[in-house]
Short mmCIF file of C-alpha atoms (C1' of nucleotides) in Angstrom, two decimals:
data_model
loop_
_atom_site.label_atom_id
_atom_site.label_comp_id
_atom_site.label_asym_id
_atom_site.label_seq_id
_atom_site.Cartn_x
_atom_site.Cartn_y
_atom_site.Cartn_z
CA MET M 291 0.01 -0.01 0.00
CA GLU M 292 2.70 2.41 0.96
CA ASN M 293 4.59 1.34 -2.07
CA LEU M 294 1.63 2.28 -4.27
CA GLN M 295 1.60 5.78 -2.81
CA ASN M 296 5.31 6.08 -3.44
CA LYS M 297 4.95 4.98 -7.06
CA LYS M 298 2.10 7.37 -7.71
CA GLU M 299 4.06 10.17 -6.10
CA SER M 300 7.16 9.42 -8.14
CA ILE M 301 5.04 9.66 -11.30
CA LEU M 302 3.68 12.98 -10.13
CA GLU M 303 7.12 14.31 -9.31
CA SER M 304 8.51 13.14 -12.61
CA ALA M 305 5.76 14.91 -14.54
CA LEU M 306 6.24 17.98 -12.36
CA VAL M 307 9.91 18.24 -13.08
CA LEU M 308 9.50 17.68 -16.81
CA ILE M 309 6.79 20.32 -17.11
CA ASN M 310 8.92 22.73 -15.13
CA GLU M 311 11.86 22.19 -17.49
CA GLN M 312 10.19 21.69 -20.85
CA GLY M 313 6.61 22.93 -20.51
CA PHE M 314 3.43 20.97 -21.16
CA HIS M 315 4.40 20.24 -24.75
CA GLY M 316 7.65 18.66 -23.65
CA CYS M 317 6.54 16.02 -21.20
CA PRO M 318 5.55 12.93 -23.17
CA VAL M 319 4.16 10.04 -21.13
CA SER M 320 7.15 7.93 -22.21
CA LYS M 321 9.58 10.35 -20.57
CA VAL M 322 7.46 10.75 -17.46
CA ALA M 323 7.50 6.99 -17.11
CA LYS M 324 11.25 6.68 -17.68
CA ASN M 325 12.17 9.33 -15.13
CA ALA M 326 9.71 7.84 -12.64
CA GLY M 327 11.27 4.41 -13.16
CA VAL M 328 8.09 2.74 -14.33
CA ALA M 329 6.73 1.46 -17.62
CA ALA M 330 4.57 3.75 -19.71
CA GLY M 331 1.55 1.53 -19.25
CA SER M 332 1.74 1.67 -15.49
CA ILE M 333 0.84 5.38 -15.45
CA TYR M 334 -2.62 4.35 -16.61
CA THR M 335 -3.06 2.31 -13.43
CA TYR M 336 -3.05 5.57 -11.51
CA PHE M 337 -4.45 8.08 -14.04
CA ASP M 338 -7.06 7.70 -16.73
CA SER M 339 -5.26 9.97 -19.18
CA LYS M 340 -2.40 12.39 -19.52
CA GLU M 341 -4.74 15.27 -18.84
CA GLU M 342 -5.84 13.67 -15.58
CA LEU M 343 -2.20 13.21 -14.70
CA ILE M 344 -1.56 16.95 -15.17
CA MET M 345 -4.63 17.78 -13.09
CA GLY M 346 -3.30 15.33 -10.53
CA VAL M 347 0.01 17.20 -10.39
CA PHE M 348 -1.87 20.45 -9.71
CA GLU M 349 -3.87 18.83 -6.87
CA TYR M 350 -0.66 17.32 -5.50
CA VAL M 351 1.22 20.61 -5.45
CA SER M 352 -1.77 22.51 -4.06
CA GLU M 353 -2.03 20.01 -1.24
CA LYS M 354 1.67 20.28 -0.43
CA ILE M 355 1.51 24.07 -0.31
CA LYS M 356 -1.52 23.95 1.91
CA GLU M 357 0.17 21.53 4.29
CA TYR M 358 3.26 23.67 4.52
CA VAL M 359 1.64 27.07 4.90
CA SER M 360 -1.29 26.01 7.11
CA SER M 361 0.92 24.02 9.48
CA LYS M 362 2.95 27.16 10.13
CA ASP M 363 -0.04 29.42 10.69
CA ASP M 364 -0.98 30.21 14.28
CA GLU M 365 -4.56 31.48 14.59
CA SER M 366 -3.93 32.81 18.08
CA MET M 367 -1.53 35.44 16.80
CA GLU M 368 -2.38 38.96 15.81
CA TYR M 369 -3.53 39.07 12.20
CA GLU M 370 -0.69 41.31 11.02
CA ILE M 371 1.84 38.78 12.28
CA ARG M 372 -0.11 35.99 10.57
CA PHE M 373 -0.07 37.90 7.27
CA PHE M 374 3.68 38.32 7.28
CA ASN M 375 4.12 34.69 8.28
CA TYR M 376 1.88 33.66 5.41
CA TRP M 377 4.02 35.67 3.05
CA LYS M 378 7.25 34.24 4.46
CA ASN M 379 6.09 30.64 4.45
CA TYR M 380 4.59 30.65 0.99
CA THR M 381 7.80 32.19 -0.35
CA GLU M 382 9.86 29.66 1.56
CA TYR M 383 7.88 26.72 0.21
CA PHE M 384 8.61 27.76 -3.39
CA GLU M 385 12.27 28.43 -2.60
CA LEU M 386 12.58 24.94 -1.18
CA ASN M 387 10.74 23.42 -4.13
CA PRO M 388 11.63 25.42 -7.23
CA ALA M 389 10.15 22.89 -9.63
CA HIS M 390 6.82 23.21 -7.85
CA HIS M 391 6.95 26.94 -8.39
CA GLY M 392 7.78 26.51 -12.07
CA PHE M 393 4.92 24.12 -12.57
CA TYR M 394 2.45 26.21 -10.58
CA ASP M 395 3.30 29.38 -12.44
CA GLN M 396 2.74 27.71 -15.77
CA PHE M 397 -0.38 25.89 -14.74
CA VAL M 398 -2.35 28.76 -13.26
CA ASN M 399 -1.76 30.86 -16.36
CA SER M 400 -2.66 28.07 -18.78
CA PRO M 401 -6.03 27.11 -20.25
CA PHE M 402 -5.88 23.93 -18.08
CA HIS M 403 -6.65 26.08 -15.10
CA SER M 404 -9.40 28.24 -16.51
CA GLU M 405 -11.39 25.45 -18.12
CA ASN M 406 -11.45 22.34 -16.03
CA SER M 407 -9.85 22.74 -12.71
CA GLN M 408 -11.27 25.96 -11.37
CA LEU M 409 -14.57 24.22 -10.76
CA LYS M 410 -13.07 21.42 -8.70
CA PRO M 411 -12.65 22.11 -5.02
CA ASN M 412 -9.05 23.00 -4.15
CA GLY M 413 -7.96 22.70 -0.57
CA TRP M 414 -5.22 25.30 -0.84
CA HIS M 415 -7.38 27.91 -2.48
CA GLU M 416 -10.13 27.35 0.06
CA TRP M 417 -7.62 27.63 2.90
CA ALA M 418 -6.19 30.86 1.50
CA ASN M 419 -9.67 32.30 0.99
CA GLN M 420 -10.51 31.42 4.55
CA PHE M 421 -7.26 32.97 5.73
CA PHE M 422 -8.11 36.30 4.12
CA GLN M 423 -11.76 36.08 5.17
CA SER M 424 -10.72 35.79 8.79
CA GLY M 425 -8.56 38.90 8.33
CA ILE M 426 -11.64 40.75 7.15
CA ASP M 427 -13.82 39.29 9.92
CA SER M 428 -11.40 40.31 12.61
CA GLY M 429 -11.33 43.86 11.26
CA ALA M 430 -7.59 43.72 10.50
CA ILE M 431 -8.00 44.20 6.77
CA LYS M 432 -10.45 46.12 4.58
CA TYR M 433 -13.35 44.45 2.99
CA ILE M 434 -12.05 43.16 -0.29
CA ASN M 435 -13.38 40.00 -1.95
CA PRO M 436 -11.09 37.36 -0.44
CA THR M 437 -10.62 35.53 -3.76
CA VAL M 438 -9.36 38.73 -5.33
CA LEU M 439 -7.18 39.37 -2.30
CA ALA M 440 -5.66 35.88 -2.52
CA ILE M 441 -4.92 36.28 -6.23
CA LEU M 442 -3.25 39.63 -5.72
CA VAL M 443 -1.17 38.64 -2.75
CA ASN M 444 -0.18 35.30 -4.20
CA SER M 445 0.79 36.70 -7.60
CA ASN M 446 3.09 39.17 -5.88
CA ILE M 447 4.66 36.33 -3.98
CA ASN M 448 5.03 34.42 -7.24
CA SER M 449 6.77 37.37 -8.82
CA VAL M 450 9.17 37.79 -5.96
CA VAL M 451 10.07 34.11 -6.11
CA ARG M 452 10.48 34.26 -9.86
CA ILE M 453 12.83 37.23 -9.52
CA LYS M 454 14.81 35.47 -6.83
CA ASN M 455 15.13 32.33 -8.93
CA ASN M 456 15.92 34.02 -12.25
CA PHE M 457 18.35 36.60 -11.03
CA LYS M 458 19.97 34.56 -8.31
CA ASN M 459 23.55 35.65 -8.88
CA ARG M 460 23.18 38.31 -11.49
CA PHE M 461 22.70 41.37 -9.46
CA ALA M 462 22.33 40.54 -5.81
CA GLU M 463 23.47 43.97 -4.70
CA LYS M 464 21.59 47.22 -4.80
CA ASN M 465 18.31 45.55 -5.53
CA VAL M 466 15.02 46.42 -4.08
CA ASN M 467 14.76 44.78 -0.75
CA LEU M 468 12.24 42.20 -1.92
CA GLU M 469 11.02 41.66 1.57
CA GLU M 470 9.72 45.23 1.57
CA ILE M 471 7.11 44.30 -0.95
CA SER M 472 5.15 42.42 1.66
CA SER M 473 4.94 45.58 3.82
CA LEU M 474 3.88 47.58 0.83
CA ILE M 475 1.00 45.22 0.12
CA TRP M 476 0.09 45.07 3.82
CA GLU M 477 -0.12 48.84 3.94
CA GLY M 478 -2.48 48.70 1.00
CA ILE M 479 -4.93 46.18 2.41
CA ARG M 480 -4.96 46.80 6.16
CA ASN M 481 -7.78 48.62 7.87
CA LYS M 482 -6.50 52.03 8.91
CA MET A 226 4.65 43.59 -50.13
CA GLU A 227 1.83 44.89 -47.95
CA ASN A 228 -0.01 41.70 -48.74
CA LEU A 229 2.91 39.68 -47.46
CA GLN A 230 2.84 41.61 -44.19
CA ASN A 231 -0.87 40.97 -43.90
CA LYS A 232 -0.45 37.24 -44.46
CA LYS A 233 2.36 37.03 -41.98
CA GLU A 234 0.30 38.96 -39.47
CA SER A 235 -2.75 36.77 -39.96
CA ILE A 236 -0.59 33.70 -39.26
CA LEU A 237 0.70 35.36 -36.11
CA GLU A 238 -2.79 36.34 -34.96
CA SER A 239 -4.09 32.88 -35.68
CA ALA A 240 -1.34 31.25 -33.60
CA LEU A 241 -1.90 33.84 -30.86
CA VAL A 242 -5.61 33.07 -30.60
CA LEU A 243 -5.09 29.32 -30.62
CA ILE A 244 -2.47 29.48 -27.91
CA ASN A 245 -4.67 31.73 -25.83
CA GLU A 246 -7.55 29.29 -26.08
CA GLN A 247 -5.80 25.94 -26.07
CA GLY A 248 -2.28 26.46 -24.80
CA PHE A 249 0.98 25.61 -26.63
CA HIS A 250 0.07 21.93 -26.81
CA GLY A 251 -3.18 22.76 -28.62
CA CYS A 252 -2.03 24.82 -31.57
CA PRO A 253 -0.97 22.43 -34.36
CA VAL A 254 0.44 24.10 -37.45
CA SER A 255 -2.45 22.66 -39.44
CA LYS A 256 -4.99 24.58 -37.35
CA VAL A 257 -2.92 27.76 -37.35
CA ALA A 258 -2.88 27.56 -41.14
CA LYS A 259 -6.59 26.85 -41.41
CA ASN A 260 -7.64 29.74 -39.18
CA ALA A 261 -5.21 32.05 -40.97
CA GLY A 262 -6.63 31.05 -44.32
CA VAL A 263 -3.38 29.71 -45.75
CA ALA A 264 -1.93 26.26 -46.53
CA ALA A 265 0.15 24.58 -43.88
CA GLY A 266 3.21 24.74 -46.12
CA SER A 267 2.95 28.48 -46.50
CA ILE A 268 3.77 29.04 -42.84
CA TYR A 269 7.28 27.84 -43.65
CA THR A 270 7.68 30.75 -46.09
CA TYR A 271 7.58 33.06 -43.10
CA PHE A 272 8.98 30.94 -40.25
CA ASP A 273 11.66 28.26 -40.16
CA SER A 274 9.85 26.17 -37.60
CA LYS A 275 6.94 26.11 -35.23
CA GLU A 276 9.23 27.24 -32.39
CA GLU A 277 10.28 30.26 -34.47
CA LEU A 278 6.65 31.00 -35.10
CA ILE A 279 5.93 31.05 -31.36
CA MET A 280 8.94 33.27 -30.78
CA GLY A 281 7.61 35.42 -33.57
CA VAL A 282 4.29 35.80 -31.83
CA PHE A 283 6.10 36.95 -28.72
CA GLU A 284 8.05 39.60 -30.63
CA TYR A 285 4.90 40.62 -32.41
CA VAL A 286 2.95 41.09 -29.19
CA SER A 287 5.85 42.83 -27.49
CA GLU A 288 6.14 45.26 -30.35
CA LYS A 289 2.43 46.04 -30.29
CA ILE A 290 2.52 46.69 -26.55
CA LYS A 291 5.49 48.98 -26.94
CA GLU A 292 3.84 50.91 -29.73
CA TYR A 293 0.67 51.41 -27.71
CA VAL A 294 2.24 52.32 -24.36
CA SER A 295 5.14 54.40 -25.71
CA SER A 296 2.95 56.40 -28.04
CA LYS A 297 0.84 57.52 -25.08
CA ASP A 298 3.79 58.43 -22.90
CA ASP A 299 4.67 62.09 -22.59
CA GLU A 300 8.22 62.64 -21.33
CA SER A 301 7.54 66.28 -20.58
CA MET A 302 5.08 65.37 -17.83
CA GLU A 303 5.82 64.93 -14.18
CA TYR A 304 7.05 61.37 -13.51
CA GLU A 305 4.21 60.53 -11.17
CA ILE A 306 1.68 61.30 -13.91
CA ARG A 307 3.74 59.27 -16.36
CA PHE A 308 3.68 56.29 -13.99
CA PHE A 309 -0.09 56.29 -13.64
CA ASN A 310 -0.44 56.70 -17.41
CA TYR A 311 1.86 53.76 -17.96
CA TRP A 312 -0.29 51.70 -15.64
CA LYS A 313 -3.51 52.81 -17.29
CA ASN A 314 -2.28 52.32 -20.85
CA TYR A 315 -0.72 48.91 -20.33
CA THR A 316 -3.93 47.75 -18.63
CA GLU A 317 -5.94 49.27 -21.47
CA TYR A 318 -3.94 47.50 -24.12
CA PHE A 319 -4.65 44.12 -22.58
CA GLU A 320 -8.30 44.89 -22.11
CA LEU A 321 -8.57 45.82 -25.76
CA ASN A 322 -6.64 42.67 -26.75
CA PRO A 323 -7.56 39.91 -24.35
CA ALA A 324 -6.01 37.18 -26.53
CA HIS A 325 -2.71 39.06 -26.40
CA HIS A 326 -2.91 39.06 -22.65
CA GLY A 327 -3.68 35.35 -22.53
CA PHE A 328 -0.74 34.56 -24.80
CA TYR A 329 1.66 36.86 -22.95
CA ASP A 330 0.80 35.48 -19.52
CA GLN A 331 1.41 31.96 -20.72
CA PHE A 332 4.57 32.77 -22.59
CA VAL A 333 6.45 34.68 -19.92
CA ASN A 334 5.86 31.92 -17.40
CA SER A 335 6.88 29.15 -19.80
CA PRO A 336 10.28 27.59 -20.49
CA PHE A 337 10.15 29.27 -23.92
CA HIS A 338 10.84 32.55 -22.22
CA SER A 339 13.58 31.53 -19.85
CA GLU A 340 15.63 29.54 -22.31
CA ASN A 341 15.79 31.16 -25.68
CA SER A 342 14.11 34.47 -25.82
CA GLN A 343 15.42 36.30 -22.79
CA LEU A 344 18.74 36.70 -24.56
CA LYS A 345 17.24 38.27 -27.66
CA PRO A 346 16.75 42.01 -27.50
CA ASN A 347 13.16 42.97 -26.86
CA GLY A 348 12.01 46.45 -27.70
CA TRP A 349 9.21 46.50 -25.15
CA HIS A 350 11.33 45.28 -22.27
CA GLU A 351 14.03 47.80 -23.23
CA TRP A 352 11.53 50.59 -23.40
CA ALA A 353 10.02 49.64 -19.97
CA ASN A 354 13.49 49.41 -18.44
CA GLN A 355 14.30 52.81 -19.78
CA PHE A 356 10.99 54.17 -18.51
CA PHE A 357 11.81 53.11 -14.96
CA GLN A 358 15.43 54.15 -15.30
CA SER A 359 14.36 57.66 -16.10
CA GLY A 360 12.15 57.63 -13.02
CA ILE A 361 15.21 56.80 -10.97
CA ASP A 362 17.39 59.35 -12.74
CA SER A 363 14.89 62.13 -12.21
CA GLY A 364 14.77 61.32 -8.51
CA ALA A 365 11.08 60.45 -8.60
CA ILE A 366 11.52 56.84 -7.55
CA LYS A 367 13.94 55.05 -5.30
CA TYR A 368 16.90 53.27 -6.67
CA ILE A 369 15.67 49.82 -7.50
CA ASN A 370 17.07 47.71 -10.35
CA PRO A 371 14.84 48.79 -13.22
CA THR A 372 14.47 45.24 -14.53
CA VAL A 373 13.18 44.13 -11.15
CA LEU A 374 10.90 47.14 -11.04
CA ALA A 375 9.51 46.40 -14.44
CA ILE A 376 8.80 42.77 -13.53
CA LEU A 377 7.02 43.76 -10.32
CA VAL A 378 4.92 46.51 -11.78
CA ASN A 379 4.03 44.53 -14.87
CA SER A 380 3.10 41.39 -12.99
CA ASN A 381 0.70 43.41 -10.86
CA ILE A 382 -0.84 44.83 -13.99
CA ASN A 383 -1.10 41.34 -15.38
CA SER A 384 -2.87 40.15 -12.23
CA VAL A 385 -5.32 43.00 -12.30
CA VAL A 386 -6.15 42.31 -15.91
CA ARG A 387 -6.54 38.58 -15.23
CA ILE A 388 -8.92 39.33 -12.38
CA LYS A 389 -10.92 41.68 -14.55
CA ASN A 390 -11.14 39.13 -17.36
CA ASN A 391 -11.91 36.06 -15.25
CA PHE A 392 -14.38 37.63 -12.90
CA LYS A 393 -16.01 40.02 -15.31
CA ASN A 394 -19.59 39.51 -14.26
CA ARG A 395 -19.22 37.31 -11.23
CA PHE A 396 -18.83 39.85 -8.49
CA ALA A 397 -18.49 43.29 -9.87
CA GLU A 398 -19.70 44.92 -6.66
CA LYS A 399 -17.94 45.34 -3.39
CA ASN A 400 -14.58 44.42 -4.84
CA VAL A 401 -11.34 46.03 -4.12
CA ASN A 402 -11.15 49.07 -6.27
CA LEU A 403 -8.56 47.59 -8.61
CA GLU A 404 -7.37 51.02 -9.64
CA GLU A 405 -6.15 51.54 -6.08
CA ILE A 406 -3.48 48.97 -6.58
CA SER A 407 -1.49 51.34 -8.77
CA SER A 408 -1.42 53.93 -6.00
CA LEU A 409 -0.36 51.28 -3.55
CA ILE A 410 2.60 50.27 -5.72
CA TRP A 411 3.43 53.89 -6.42
CA GLU A 412 3.60 54.63 -2.67
CA GLY A 413 6.00 51.71 -2.34
CA ILE A 414 8.45 52.81 -5.03
CA ARG A 415 8.44 56.61 -4.96
CA ASN A 416 11.20 58.63 -3.37
CA LYS A 417 9.79 60.12 -0.20
"C1'" DA T 196 7.50 -24.91 5.78
"C1'" DT T 197 5.86 -25.89 0.96
"C1'" DG T 198 3.11 -25.78 -3.00
"C1'" DC T 199 -1.14 -24.01 -5.30
"C1'" DT T 200 -4.17 -20.46 -6.77
"C1'" DA T 201 -6.21 -16.05 -7.41
"C1'" DT T 202 -5.72 -11.21 -7.66
"C1'" DG T 203 -3.88 -7.33 -9.22
"C1'" DA T 204 0.18 -4.71 -10.40
"C1'" DT T 205 3.59 -4.16 -14.04
"C1'" DT T 206 5.62 -4.46 -18.40
"C1'" DG T 207 6.81 -2.78 -23.10
"C1'" DA T 208 5.80 -3.86 -27.82
"C1'" DA T 209 2.16 -2.69 -30.90
"C1'" DC T 210 -1.56 0.34 -32.64
"C1'" DG T 211 -3.73 4.10 -34.67
"C1'" DT T 212 -3.51 8.94 -34.67
"C1'" DT T 213 -1.62 13.28 -34.98
"C1'" DC T 214 1.96 16.15 -35.66
"C1'" DA T 215 5.75 19.21 -37.92
"C1'" DT T 216 7.91 19.43 -41.98
"C1'" DT T 217 8.89 18.71 -47.02
"C1'" DC T 218 8.41 19.16 -51.91
"C1'" DA T 219 6.75 18.56 -56.62
"C1'" DG T 220 3.45 20.82 -58.89
"C1'" DT T 221 0.48 25.11 -59.52
"C1'" DT T 222 -0.68 29.86 -59.51
"C1'" DA T 223 0.14 34.81 -59.27
"C1'" DT T 224 3.05 38.82 -60.24
"C1'" DG T 225 5.68 42.14 -62.67
"C1'" DC L 175 8.87 34.49 -69.29
"C1'" DA L 176 11.10 34.38 -64.84
"C1'" DT L 177 10.63 34.59 -60.12
"C1'" DA L 178 8.65 33.82 -56.05
"C1'" DA L 179 4.63 32.69 -53.38
"C1'" DC L 180 1.51 29.20 -52.52
"C1'" DT L 181 -0.68 24.64 -52.19
"C1'" DG L 182 -1.92 20.29 -49.87
"C1'" DA L 183 -0.91 15.47 -50.22
"C1'" DA L 184 2.96 12.73 -48.70
"C1'" DT L 185 6.37 11.44 -45.15
"C1'" DG L 186 8.18 9.65 -41.17
"C1'" DA L 187 8.78 10.53 -36.37
"C1'" DA L 188 6.54 10.96 -32.05
"C1'" DC L 189 2.75 10.66 -29.37
"C1'" DG L 190 -1.08 8.76 -26.05
"C1'" DT L 191 -3.17 4.68 -25.19
"C1'" DT L 192 -4.05 -0.41 -25.16
"C1'" DC L 193 -3.39 -5.12 -24.03
"C1'" DA L 194 -1.65 -9.84 -23.94
"C1'" DA L 195 1.80 -11.61 -21.29
"C1'" DT L 196 4.60 -11.73 -17.04
"C1'" DC L 197 5.49 -11.14 -12.37
"C1'" DA L 198 4.64 -10.36 -7.15
"C1'" DT L 199 1.92 -11.08 -3.36
"C1'" DA L 200 -1.03 -13.06 -0.01
"C1'" DG L 201 -4.25 -16.50 1.51
"C1'" DC L 202 -5.14 -21.09 1.96
"C1'" DA L 203 -4.45 -26.19 2.01
"C1'" DT L 204 -1.47 -29.68 2.74
#
DNA sequence: ATGCTATGATTGAACGTTCATTCAGTTATG
DNA sequence: CATAACTGAATGAACGTTCAATCATAGCAT
């Protein structure tokens, strides 16, 4: 049983890495299988089609993000602290898992996301919505539709991570202090 | 000659629309040709390969954005005004050309962008860099690497447009006033 | 312990389809 | 008449998916 989970996960990770490196058009099932160390046919034991596999990767990554970020949230803290923690932890997750970031960035901007998957429940999105909703409820932030808030905050985090990844050693000095961006956004959304 | 330009442009637009709707994996040369009203083989009169065609679409869109935004910039104005104009015009361009936005969003987050095309000179990116550089030079904004600045500002604009497009009629009321986001970013980057 | 059987996972060659690309022939242009 | 654009059927490679055959496991009987 545990072995099955491992195999499924290694297929997901293999697809993830290939999509990160080559894009959706560059991840044939044959390569996914090879890198996962299984036969091509075996993938169809776990997924009905390649499309389902890609959707599976999205659910897998979403779940991992949710686990990481939610486990580090502390509801008893002041909301401002929680916000900056959220920012830090989400950033941290992507820095620890750059391939996940690459996949996620591609997926959410692709037609995969708009058509099929936005209807399915997504634990991470629900958690993030709830996170911002509780900020509104507690009076810490302005009333802004929490879905819109989540998209805005998360896409800024994504940009920051992308900048950090792409420009790692190119111009480390004299940059904007990227951490300041979180304060900037906070100033914009908090209830004054 | 003009006819040639038109044909090339209709191939580019056809590819653009297909990629926007179906993603890179869903735009076979045969369909691109069909929708452009040319034979499949004709595409190879204008582009050496499908990859070159996709790169061509990127250059085409970049050029269009640059034309639109730069033509509406007025260097004699105060920089703050120019910044808000930049924001407004870039947003406007994508609202007028939603397929261009869909393509651009996908392309810049894909491996196409990181590998090949970031080395090629890009008129729009150069113009935007210069735009932010002149803000720094004039003392209107803090010293921040202009490339980083451009990425941050542009990805916020992209998010705002994406929200507007995706949620058009779903919850128009009671939202964050999306225009406020520009002020928020301006407050963060201006020299105080 | 040992052998037998049933169940289900796993394999990879084979299949039919679709794709990017080519090219011999045709048409338009000046 | 020469040049260049244009066509679309042809080509072969690559792809997603299937499936008959093989293997691993666990339960049960001896």
